[in-house]
PDB file of C-alpha atoms in Angstrom:
ATOM      1  CA  UNK V   1     101.170  85.312 107.320  1.00 47.00           C
ATOM      2  CA  UNK V   2      98.803  82.385 107.530  1.00 58.00           C
ATOM      3  CA  UNK V   3      99.425  80.135 104.233  1.00 66.00           C
ATOM      4  CA  UNK V   4      98.951  76.734 105.623  1.00 67.00           C
ATOM      5  CA  UNK V   5      96.054  74.679 104.882  1.00 67.00           C
ATOM      6  CA  UNK V   6      94.393  73.531 108.142  1.00 66.00           C
ATOM      7  CA  UNK V   7      92.957  70.281 106.455  1.00 67.00           C
ATOM      8  CA  UNK V   8      96.054  68.915 104.408  1.00 71.00           C
ATOM      9  CA  UNK V   9      98.893  71.216 106.196  1.00 69.00           C
ATOM     10  CA  UNK V  10     100.190  72.191 103.096  1.00 69.00           C
ATOM     11  CA  UNK V  11     102.096  75.425 103.069  1.00 70.00           C
ATOM     12  CA  UNK V  12     101.284  77.577 100.093  1.00 66.00           C
ATOM     13  CA  UNK V  13     103.835  79.893  99.016  1.00 66.00           C
ATOM     14  CA  UNK V  14     103.714  82.760  96.141  1.00 63.00           C
ATOM     15  CA  UNK V  15     105.827  80.457  93.914  1.00 64.00           C
ATOM     16  CA  UNK V  16     103.467  77.448  94.648  1.00 68.00           C
ATOM     17  CA  UNK V  17     101.533  76.024  91.945  1.00 66.00           C
ATOM     18  CA  UNK V  18      98.767  75.326  94.477  1.00 69.00           C
ATOM     19  CA  UNK V  19      96.145  78.030  95.318  1.00 71.00           C
ATOM     20  CA  UNK V  20      94.281  78.887  98.207  1.00 73.00           C
ATOM     21  CA  UNK V  21      90.448  80.007  99.051  1.00 75.00           C
ATOM     22  CA  UNK V  22      89.309  82.345 101.508  1.00 76.00           C
ATOM     23  CA  UNK V  23      86.009  82.065 103.347  1.00 76.00           C
ATOM     24  CA  UNK V  24      83.711  84.789 102.891  1.00 71.00           C
ATOM     25  CA  UNK V  25      81.984  83.685 106.402  1.00 72.00           C
ATOM     26  CA  UNK V  26      84.948  83.428 108.900  1.00 76.00           C
ATOM     27  CA  UNK V  27      87.890  84.626 106.666  1.00 68.00           C
ATOM     28  CA  UNK V  28      89.888  81.494 107.139  1.00 72.00           C
ATOM     29  CA  UNK V  29      91.683  79.767 104.339  1.00 72.00           C
ATOM     30  CA  UNK V  30      92.112  76.269 102.905  1.00 70.00           C
ATOM     31  CA  UNK V  31      93.824  74.823  99.873  1.00 66.00           C
ATOM     32  CA  UNK V  32      91.803  75.341  96.532  1.00 66.00           C
ATOM     33  CA  UNK V  33      91.822  71.412  96.011  1.00 62.00           C
ATOM     34  CA  UNK V  34      92.584  69.645  99.278  1.00 53.00           C
ATOM     35  CA  UNK V  35      92.370  65.705  99.495  1.00 45.00           C
ATOM     36  CA  UNK V  36      88.916  64.354  98.196  1.00 41.00           C
ATOM     37  CA  UNK V  37      88.362  62.297 101.488  1.00 40.00           C
ATOM     38  CA  UNK V  38      88.648  65.539 103.713  1.00 45.00           C
ATOM     39  CA  UNK V  39      85.847  67.323 101.746  1.00 46.00           C
ATOM     40  CA  UNK V  40      83.292  64.364 101.960  1.00 40.00           C
ATOM     41  CA  UNK V  41      80.492  65.760 104.493  1.00 43.00           C
ATOM     42  CA  UNK V  42      82.238  68.690 105.551  1.00 52.00           C
ATOM     43  CA  UNK V  43      80.047  71.698 106.216  1.00 66.00           C
ATOM     44  CA  UNK V  44      81.906  73.415 108.659  1.00 71.00           C
ATOM     45  CA  UNK V  45      85.238  75.228 108.879  1.00 74.00           C
ATOM     46  CA  UNK V  46      87.959  73.156 109.884  1.00 69.00           C
ATOM     47  CA  UNK V  47      89.366  76.013 112.254  1.00 73.00           C
ATOM     48  CA  UNK V  48      86.326  77.745 113.743  1.00 77.00           C
ATOM     49  CA  UNK V  49      83.502  75.066 112.862  1.00 74.00           C
ATOM     50  CA  UNK V  50      81.141  77.619 111.473  1.00 77.00           C
ATOM     51  CA  UNK V  51      78.840  76.466 108.793  1.00 72.00           C
ATOM     52  CA  UNK V  52      80.319  76.978 105.367  1.00 72.00           C
ATOM     53  CA  UNK V  53      79.707  75.968 101.726  1.00 73.00           C
ATOM     54  CA  UNK V  54      81.454  75.763  98.611  1.00 69.00           C
ATOM     55  CA  UNK V  55      79.735  78.889  97.443  1.00 72.00           C
ATOM     56  CA  UNK V  56      81.216  80.747 100.558  1.00 71.00           C
ATOM     57  CA  UNK V  57      84.758  80.680  99.311  1.00 72.00           C
ATOM     58  CA  UNK V  58      86.713  83.050  97.126  1.00 73.00           C
ATOM     59  CA  UNK V  59      90.107  82.882  95.541  1.00 71.00           C
ATOM     60  CA  UNK V  60      92.748  84.236  97.631  1.00 73.00           C
ATOM     61  CA  UNK V  61      95.498  86.216  96.108  1.00 68.00           C
ATOM     62  CA  UNK V  62      98.595  84.613  97.985  1.00 69.00           C
ATOM     63  CA  UNK V  63     101.161  86.612  96.169  1.00 72.00           C
ATOM     64  CA  UNK V  64      99.464  90.337  96.911  1.00 73.00           C
ATOM     65  CA  UNK V  65      99.028  89.191 100.594  1.00 74.00           C
ATOM     66  CA  UNK V  66     102.791  88.255 100.921  1.00 77.00           C
ATOM     67  CA  UNK V  67     104.062  91.797  99.261  1.00 82.00           C
ATOM     68  CA  UNK V  68     101.607  93.563 101.683  1.00 84.00           C
ATOM     69  CA  UNK V  69     102.756  91.678 104.665  1.00 85.00           C
ATOM     70  CA  UNK V  70     106.482  92.269 103.381  1.00 89.00           C
ATOM     71  CA  UNK V  71     105.630  96.190 102.855  1.00 90.00           C
ATOM     72  CA  UNK V  72     104.185  96.259 106.260  1.00 91.00           C
ATOM     73  CA  UNK V  73     107.067  94.472 107.937  1.00 92.00           C
ATOM     74  CA  UNK V  74     109.757  96.726 106.108  1.00 93.00           C
ATOM     75  CA  UNK V  75     108.073  99.925 107.309  1.00 92.00           C
ATOM     76  CA  UNK V  76     108.018  98.763 110.720  1.00 91.00           C
ATOM     77  CA  UNK V  77     111.664  97.519 110.975  1.00 93.00           C
ATOM     78  CA  UNK V  78     112.845 100.716 109.102  1.00 92.00           C
ATOM     79  CA  UNK V  79     111.238 103.008 111.703  1.00 91.00           C
ATOM     80  CA  UNK V  80     113.312 101.158 114.525  1.00 91.00           C
ATOM     81  CA  UNK V  81     116.476 100.129 112.879  1.00 93.00           C
ATOM     82  CA  UNK V  82     116.984 103.490 111.278  1.00 91.00           C
ATOM     83  CA  UNK V  83     120.814 103.767 111.458  1.00 91.00           C
ATOM     84  CA  UNK V  84     122.766 105.173 108.345  1.00 88.00           C
ATOM     85  CA  UNK V  85     126.238 104.946 107.079  1.00 88.00           C
ATOM     86  CA  UNK V  86     127.390 107.761 109.435  1.00 86.00           C
ATOM     87  CA  UNK V  87     126.586 105.524 112.397  1.00 88.00           C
ATOM     88  CA  UNK V  88     129.151 103.014 111.628  1.00 90.00           C
ATOM     89  CA  UNK V  89     133.030 103.098 111.533  1.00 91.00           C
ATOM     90  CA  UNK V  90     133.292 101.319 108.179  1.00 92.00           C
ATOM     91  CA  UNK V  91     131.446 100.075 105.277  1.00 92.00           C
ATOM     92  CA  UNK V  92     131.680  96.244 105.803  1.00 92.00           C
ATOM     93  CA  UNK V  93     130.168  96.784 109.293  1.00 94.00           C
ATOM     94  CA  UNK V  94     127.442  98.908 107.680  1.00 93.00           C
ATOM     95  CA  UNK V  95     126.579  96.148 105.025  1.00 94.00           C
ATOM     96  CA  UNK V  96     126.430  93.503 107.732  1.00 93.00           C
ATOM     97  CA  UNK V  97     123.801  95.724 109.419  1.00 93.00           C
ATOM     98  CA  UNK V  98     121.761  95.940 106.430  1.00 93.00           C
ATOM     99  CA  UNK V  99     121.886  92.304 105.849  1.00 94.00           C
ATOM    100  CA  UNK V 100     120.694  91.501 109.498  1.00 93.00           C
ATOM    101  CA  UNK V 101     117.963  94.089 108.848  1.00 93.00           C
ATOM    102  CA  UNK V 102     116.646  92.824 105.530  1.00 94.00           C
ATOM    103  CA  UNK V 103     116.574  88.916 107.080  1.00 93.00           C
ATOM    104  CA  UNK V 104     114.724  90.435 110.093  1.00 92.00           C
ATOM    105  CA  UNK V 105     112.132  91.991 107.584  1.00 92.00           C
ATOM    106  CA  UNK V 106     111.761  88.841 105.791  1.00 90.00           C
ATOM    107  CA  UNK V 107     111.160  86.905 109.034  1.00 90.00           C
ATOM    108  CA  UNK V 108     108.553  89.202 110.145  1.00 90.00           C
ATOM    109  CA  UNK V 109     106.883  88.995 106.727  1.00 86.00           C
ATOM    110  CA  UNK V 110     106.671  85.315 106.845  1.00 81.00           C
ATOM    111  CA  UNK V 111     104.563  85.638 109.910  1.00 80.00           C
ATOM    112  CA  UNK V 112     104.089  82.878 112.782  1.00 76.00           C
ATOM    113  CA  UNK V 113     105.044  80.125 110.355  1.00 69.00           C
ATOM    114  CA  UNK V 114     108.576  81.196 110.482  1.00 74.00           C
ATOM    115  CA  UNK V 115     110.278  79.536 113.795  1.00 82.00           C
ATOM    116  CA  UNK V 116     112.245  82.760 114.340  1.00 88.00           C
ATOM    117  CA  UNK V 117     109.232  85.092 114.248  1.00 88.00           C
ATOM    118  CA  UNK V 118     109.151  85.104 118.036  1.00 89.00           C
ATOM    119  CA  UNK V 119     112.613  85.889 118.583  1.00 91.00           C
ATOM    120  CA  UNK V 120     112.756  88.580 116.086  1.00 91.00           C
ATOM    121  CA  UNK V 121     109.503  90.216 117.514  1.00 91.00           C
ATOM    122  CA  UNK V 122     110.993  90.355 120.996  1.00 92.00           C
ATOM    123  CA  UNK V 123     114.234  91.560 119.709  1.00 92.00           C
ATOM    124  CA  UNK V 124     112.555  94.327 117.920  1.00 91.00           C
ATOM    125  CA  UNK V 125     110.398  95.565 120.815  1.00 91.00           C
ATOM    126  CA  UNK V 126     113.616  95.487 123.184  1.00 92.00           C
ATOM    127  CA  UNK V 127     115.634  97.453 120.865  1.00 91.00           C
ATOM    128  CA  UNK V 128     112.840 100.008 120.364  1.00 90.00           C
ATOM    129  CA  UNK V 129     112.546 100.272 124.056  1.00 90.00           C
ATOM    130  CA  UNK V 130     116.226 100.513 124.884  1.00 90.00           C
ATOM    131  CA  UNK V 131     117.451 102.632 122.095  1.00 89.00           C
ATOM    132  CA  UNK V 132     114.470 105.121 122.046  1.00 90.00           C
ATOM    133  CA  UNK V 133     116.977 108.158 122.147  1.00 90.00           C
ATOM    134  CA  UNK V 134     119.173 106.818 119.525  1.00 90.00           C
ATOM    135  CA  UNK V 135     116.218 106.231 117.157  1.00 91.00           C
ATOM    136  CA  UNK V 136     114.829 109.794 117.939  1.00 91.00           C
ATOM    137  CA  UNK V 137     118.386 111.307 116.990  1.00 91.00           C
ATOM    138  CA  UNK V 138     118.440 109.444 113.856  1.00 91.00           C
ATOM    139  CA  UNK V 139     114.955 110.782 112.773  1.00 91.00           C
ATOM    140  CA  UNK V 140     116.257 114.363 113.424  1.00 91.00           C
ATOM    141  CA  UNK V 141     119.389 113.840 111.717  1.00 90.00           C
ATOM    142  CA  UNK V 142     117.729 112.392 108.716  1.00 90.00           C
ATOM    143  CA  UNK V 143     115.167 115.021 108.588  1.00 90.00           C
ATOM    144  CA  UNK V 144     117.862 117.615 108.642  1.00 91.00           C
ATOM    145  CA  UNK V 145     119.729 115.865 105.813  1.00 91.00           C
ATOM    146  CA  UNK V 146     116.546 115.792 103.846  1.00 92.00           C
ATOM    147  CA  UNK V 147     116.029 119.516 104.402  1.00 92.00           C
ATOM    148  CA  UNK V 148     119.669 120.262 103.153  1.00 92.00           C
ATOM    149  CA  UNK V 149     119.137 118.006 100.023  1.00 93.00           C
ATOM    150  CA  UNK V 150     115.626 119.714  99.048  1.00 93.00           C
ATOM    151  CA  UNK V 151     116.806 123.395  99.506  1.00 92.00           C
ATOM    152  CA  UNK V 152     119.883 122.607  97.554  1.00 93.00           C
ATOM    153  CA  UNK V 153     117.756 121.101  94.755  1.00 93.00           C
ATOM    154  CA  UNK V 154     115.422 124.170  94.617  1.00 91.00           C
ATOM    155  CA  UNK V 155     118.339 126.638  94.801  1.00 91.00           C
ATOM    156  CA  UNK V 156     120.036 124.906  91.867  1.00 92.00           C
ATOM    157  CA  UNK V 157     117.080 124.190  89.630  1.00 89.00           C
ATOM    158  CA  UNK V 158     115.006 127.406  90.724  1.00 86.00           C
ATOM    159  CA  UNK V 159     112.017 127.238  88.526  1.00 82.00           C
ATOM    160  CA  UNK V 160     113.483 126.005  85.158  1.00 81.00           C
ATOM    161  CA  UNK V 161     111.302 122.946  84.907  1.00 81.00           C
ATOM    162  CA  UNK V 162     108.224 124.606  85.809  1.00 79.00           C
ATOM    163  CA  UNK V 163     108.878 127.315  83.092  1.00 77.00           C
ATOM    164  CA  UNK V 164     109.233 124.560  80.564  1.00 77.00           C
ATOM    165  CA  UNK V 165     106.203 122.832  81.653  1.00 77.00           C
ATOM    166  CA  UNK V 166     104.125 126.023  81.239  1.00 73.00           C
ATOM    167  CA  UNK V 167     105.546 126.252  77.751  1.00 67.00           C
ATOM    168  CA  UNK V 168     106.015 129.348  75.688  1.00 57.00           C
ATOM    169  CA  UNK V 169     104.962 131.907  74.905  1.00 58.00           C
ATOM    170  CA  UNK V 170     103.880 133.208  78.153  1.00 56.00           C
ATOM    171  CA  UNK V 171     104.028 136.447  80.154  1.00 59.00           C
ATOM    172  CA  UNK V 172     107.057 137.361  81.821  1.00 59.00           C
ATOM    173  CA  UNK V 173     105.287 138.660  85.006  1.00 53.00           C
ATOM    174  CA  UNK V 174     104.093 135.205  85.617  1.00 66.00           C
ATOM    175  CA  UNK V 175     107.499 133.818  86.056  1.00 67.00           C
ATOM    176  CA  UNK V 176     107.734 135.153  89.635  1.00 70.00           C
ATOM    177  CA  UNK V 177     104.426 133.128  90.422  1.00 74.00           C
ATOM    178  CA  UNK V 178     106.042 129.869  89.585  1.00 80.00           C
ATOM    179  CA  UNK V 179     106.882 127.679  92.689  1.00 84.00           C
ATOM    180  CA  UNK V 180     109.279 124.731  92.498  1.00 86.00           C
ATOM    181  CA  UNK V 181     107.436 121.292  93.020  1.00 87.00           C
ATOM    182  CA  UNK V 182     109.462 120.562  96.171  1.00 90.00           C
ATOM    183  CA  UNK V 183     108.895 123.697  97.683  1.00 87.00           C
ATOM    184  CA  UNK V 184     105.174 122.865  97.638  1.00 86.00           C
ATOM    185  CA  UNK V 185     105.521 119.207  98.765  1.00 88.00           C
ATOM    186  CA  UNK V 186     107.901 120.274 101.528  1.00 87.00           C
ATOM    187  CA  UNK V 187     106.552 123.711 102.574  1.00 85.00           C
ATOM    188  CA  UNK V 188     107.571 123.594 106.020  1.00 85.00           C
ATOM    189  CA  UNK V 189     111.183 123.261 104.937  1.00 85.00           C
ATOM    190  CA  UNK V 190     110.926 126.800 103.782  1.00 83.00           C
ATOM    191  CA  UNK V 191     108.732 128.355 106.199  1.00 79.00           C
ATOM    192  CA  UNK V 192     111.411 129.503 108.485  1.00 63.00           C
ATOM    193  CA  UNK V 193     112.991 131.227 105.626  1.00 58.00           C
ATOM    194  CA  UNK V 194     110.021 133.552 105.479  1.00 54.00           C
ATOM    195  CA  UNK V 195     110.014 136.970 106.953  1.00 47.00           C
ATOM    196  CA  UNK V 196     106.957 137.351 109.245  1.00 45.00           C
ATOM    197  CA  UNK V 197     105.369 140.833 109.028  1.00 47.00           C
ATOM    198  CA  UNK V 198     102.127 142.172 110.739  1.00 46.00           C
ATOM    199  CA  UNK V 199      99.857 145.128 110.138  1.00 50.00           C
ATOM    200  CA  UNK V 200      97.217 146.679 112.106  1.00 52.00           C
ATOM    201  CA  UNK V 201      94.637 146.987 109.333  1.00 55.00           C
ATOM    202  CA  UNK V 202      93.849 145.460 106.042  1.00 59.00           C
ATOM    203  CA  UNK V 203      95.774 147.217 102.878  1.00 60.00           C
ATOM    204  CA  UNK V 204      93.253 148.492 100.191  1.00 56.00           C
ATOM    205  CA  UNK V 205      94.138 149.946  96.774  1.00 53.00           C
ATOM    206  CA  UNK V 206      93.858 153.608  96.331  1.00 55.00           C
ATOM    207  CA  UNK V 207      91.567 153.047  93.248  1.00 54.00           C
ATOM    208  CA  UNK V 208      88.335 151.591  94.348  1.00 51.00           C
ATOM    209  CA  UNK V 209      87.708 149.959  91.043  1.00 53.00           C
ATOM    210  CA  UNK V 210      90.685 147.703  91.820  1.00 54.00           C
ATOM    211  CA  UNK V 211      89.420 144.810  94.019  1.00 56.00           C
ATOM    212  CA  UNK V 212      91.976 142.125  93.532  1.00 59.00           C
ATOM    213  CA  UNK V 213      94.756 141.363  91.283  1.00 57.00           C
ATOM    214  CA  UNK V 214      92.757 140.448  88.219  1.00 55.00           C
ATOM    215  CA  UNK V 215      91.544 143.987  88.184  1.00 52.00           C
ATOM    216  CA  UNK V 216      95.115 145.500  87.753  1.00 58.00           C
ATOM    217  CA  UNK V 217      95.747 146.164  83.870  1.00 62.00           C
ATOM    218  CA  UNK V 218      98.914 144.430  82.804  1.00 64.00           C
ATOM    219  CA  UNK V 219     101.205 146.097  80.415  1.00 66.00           C
ATOM    220  CA  UNK V 220     102.148 143.994  77.483  1.00 70.00           C
ATOM    221  CA  UNK V 221     105.909 144.755  76.399  1.00 70.00           C
ATOM    222  CA  UNK V 222     106.739 144.432  72.772  1.00 73.00           C
ATOM    223  CA  UNK V 223     110.372 144.715  72.772  1.00 74.00           C
ATOM    224  CA  UNK V 224     113.699 143.900  74.853  1.00 71.00           C
ATOM    225  CA  UNK V 225     114.319 147.317  75.430  1.00 75.00           C
ATOM    226  CA  UNK V 226     110.910 148.015  77.068  1.00 74.00           C
ATOM    227  CA  UNK V 227     111.377 145.040  79.245  1.00 67.00           C
ATOM    228  CA  UNK V 228     114.984 146.507  80.377  1.00 66.00           C
ATOM    229  CA  UNK V 229     113.335 149.840  81.008  1.00 69.00           C
ATOM    230  CA  UNK V 230     110.397 148.641  82.792  1.00 66.00           C
ATOM    231  CA  UNK V 231     112.408 146.355  85.208  1.00 61.00           C
ATOM    232  CA  UNK V 232     115.232 148.881  85.690  1.00 54.00           C
ATOM    233  CA  UNK V 233     112.519 151.295  86.877  1.00 54.00           C
ATOM    234  CA  UNK V 234     111.268 148.776  89.286  1.00 57.00           C
ATOM    235  CA  UNK V 235     114.859 148.579  91.083  1.00 57.00           C
ATOM    236  CA  UNK V 236     116.235 145.600  89.241  1.00 61.00           C
ATOM    237  CA  UNK V 237     119.829 145.302  88.330  1.00 66.00           C
ATOM    238  CA  UNK V 238     120.618 145.688  84.781  1.00 69.00           C
ATOM    239  CA  UNK V 239     122.656 142.343  84.564  1.00 75.00           C
ATOM    240  CA  UNK V 240     119.949 140.491  86.131  1.00 72.00           C
ATOM    241  CA  UNK V 241     117.322 141.731  83.720  1.00 69.00           C
ATOM    242  CA  UNK V 242     119.374 140.863  80.806  1.00 76.00           C
ATOM    243  CA  UNK V 243     119.846 137.446  82.210  1.00 79.00           C
ATOM    244  CA  UNK V 244     116.234 136.909  82.387  1.00 77.00           C
ATOM    245  CA  UNK V 245     115.698 138.124  78.936  1.00 77.00           C
ATOM    246  CA  UNK V 246     118.154 135.770  77.655  1.00 82.00           C
ATOM    247  CA  UNK V 247     116.565 133.141  79.727  1.00 82.00           C
ATOM    248  CA  UNK V 248     112.999 133.922  78.043  1.00 80.00           C
ATOM    249  CA  UNK V 249     114.480 133.812  74.462  1.00 81.00           C
ATOM    250  CA  UNK V 250     116.255 130.587  75.224  1.00 82.00           C
ATOM    251  CA  UNK V 251     113.054 129.011  76.441  1.00 81.00           C
ATOM    252  CA  UNK V 252     111.116 130.099  73.383  1.00 79.00           C
ATOM    253  CA  UNK V 253     113.678 128.548  71.080  1.00 80.00           C
ATOM    254  CA  UNK V 254     113.685 125.495  72.962  1.00 78.00           C
ATOM    255  CA  UNK V 255     109.842 125.308  72.844  1.00 77.00           C
ATOM    256  CA  UNK V 256     110.042 125.720  69.117  1.00 74.00           C
ATOM    257  CA  UNK V 257     112.569 123.193  68.529  1.00 73.00           C
ATOM    258  CA  UNK V 258     110.452 120.617  70.527  1.00 60.00           C
TER     259      UNK V 258
END
C-alpha cells in the first residue's frame, strides 16, 4: 500500500495524526501539509511531473485503504493456505500455522513498503504452484464439511423459524410451502436429494376452469377433528397429524404471548 509522501518521505499510517491527499489528475498521494519550502512554486506532481494545482487534490482515507488492502490480502492468502485443524497432528502445530499465516496477511496488506513483501509474495506463489493438489483437496473437504453442517441444521430446525416469521394465524396448507433459508441459499446441496422424474406431455387438470393452483378452492377447516380426518384421508399417519396440530397450537400460543 502506497502510504509514503514523495515530498517529505513521511510514512502515513491509520494511527497517524497526519493526513494524506490524493490527486484527481494522476492518483498520486502526498501529505496534507508537507514542508512549506517544498510547496513553493510547485505546479507539477512530485512523481509523474504532470501539471496539478491545490484544487486537484482531495482527502484520502488511509484507514479505509488499509482495511481494503487487508481484506484483499486475507482473501488471497486463505485461498492458498487453506489447511484446517485436521491437517495437523496437534493443536500447537496448528496454532503456529495460524500465526505464520496471519503474519503473512499483514505483510501483504502493508504493500511494498514492508521489506518482507517480495519474500512473502514469492513464497505464496511457490506454495500455490507446488501444492496445487493439496489446495484442491482441502477445498473439496471443506465443501463437503459445509454440506454436512448445512444439511444437519436444516434437518434439525426444519421450517420452525420460517413458521414463526410468518406468524399466526395462517392456513395449514401453506406450511408445506415453507423452505428453510439455508436450503434456498445452498440449493446445490439439496439438488442431489431430489428425484428426477420425466413425462412425455404436460399435465392438465380435468376441470378446464382450473388453470393454476390459485383457482383450486381451498377448504377451510374449523376444528381439530376435521384436520385429522382430512389428513388421514390423504394418507398421513395419525401420530404425524396430531404432532402437526399440536405444533400449530403451540405457535399460535407463542404468537399471542409475544
